[in-house]
XYZ file of C-alpha atoms in Angstrom:
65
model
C 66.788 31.835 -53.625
C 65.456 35.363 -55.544
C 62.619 32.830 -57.021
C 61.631 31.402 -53.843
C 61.313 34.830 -52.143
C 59.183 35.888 -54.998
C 56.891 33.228 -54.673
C 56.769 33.433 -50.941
C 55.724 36.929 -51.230
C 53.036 36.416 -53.708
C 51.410 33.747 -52.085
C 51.209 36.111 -48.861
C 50.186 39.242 -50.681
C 47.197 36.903 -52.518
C 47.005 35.414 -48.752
C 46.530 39.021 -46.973
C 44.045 40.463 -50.451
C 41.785 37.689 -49.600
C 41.427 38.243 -46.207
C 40.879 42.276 -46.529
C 38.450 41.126 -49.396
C 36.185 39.129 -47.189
C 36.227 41.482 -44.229
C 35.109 44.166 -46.147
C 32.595 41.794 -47.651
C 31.487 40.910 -44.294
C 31.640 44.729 -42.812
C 29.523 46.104 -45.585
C 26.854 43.615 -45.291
C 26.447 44.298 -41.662
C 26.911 47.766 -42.369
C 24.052 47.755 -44.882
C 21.904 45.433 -43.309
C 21.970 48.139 -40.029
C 21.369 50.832 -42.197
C 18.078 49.237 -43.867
C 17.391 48.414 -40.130
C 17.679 52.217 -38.739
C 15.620 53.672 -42.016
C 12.840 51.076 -41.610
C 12.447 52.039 -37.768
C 12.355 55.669 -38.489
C 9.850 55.286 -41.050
C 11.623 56.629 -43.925
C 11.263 53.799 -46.169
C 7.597 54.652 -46.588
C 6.186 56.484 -49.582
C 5.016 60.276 -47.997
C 0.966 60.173 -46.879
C 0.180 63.325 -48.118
C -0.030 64.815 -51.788
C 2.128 67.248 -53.290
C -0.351 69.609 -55.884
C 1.124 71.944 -58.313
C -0.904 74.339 -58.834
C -1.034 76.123 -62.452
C -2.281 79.843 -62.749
C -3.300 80.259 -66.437
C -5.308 83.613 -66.104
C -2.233 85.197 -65.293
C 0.276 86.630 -68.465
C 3.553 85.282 -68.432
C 5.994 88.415 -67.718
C 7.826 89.719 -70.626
C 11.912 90.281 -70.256
C-alpha cells in the first residue's frame, strides 16, 4: 500500500511540474512577445538620431592634488 501511494504521488507531482512548466513557458512568451511589441511602438528599439561628441580640452593643465 506505502509503495503504491508513493508512486501515485510522484506521478502527480511530475503531472502538476509539467503543467506549471508549460504555463510559464507559454506566459513568458506572450509576456515577451508584448514587451518587444510596446518598445517597438514607442520607438525605443531605434539607435538615437543624434551624436553624442566628447569634447577634449588639451590647452588646459590638468589640476594638481
Amino acid at each position: 500500500m506505502p509503495y503504491e501511494r508513493r508512486i501515485a504521488a510522484q506521478n502527480q507531482a511530475r503531472k502538476w511540474f509539467l503543467i506549471l512548466m508549460g504555463s510559464g513557458l507559454i506566459i513568458g512568451i506572450i509576456v515577451a512577445f508584448g514587451v518587444v511589441q510596446v518598445l517597438t511602438k514607442l520607438g525605443l528599439d531605434n539607435k538615437p538620431n543624434y551624436q553624442i561628441q566628447i569634447e577634449v580640452n588639451q590647452d588646459k593643465p590638468s589640476p594638481s592634488p
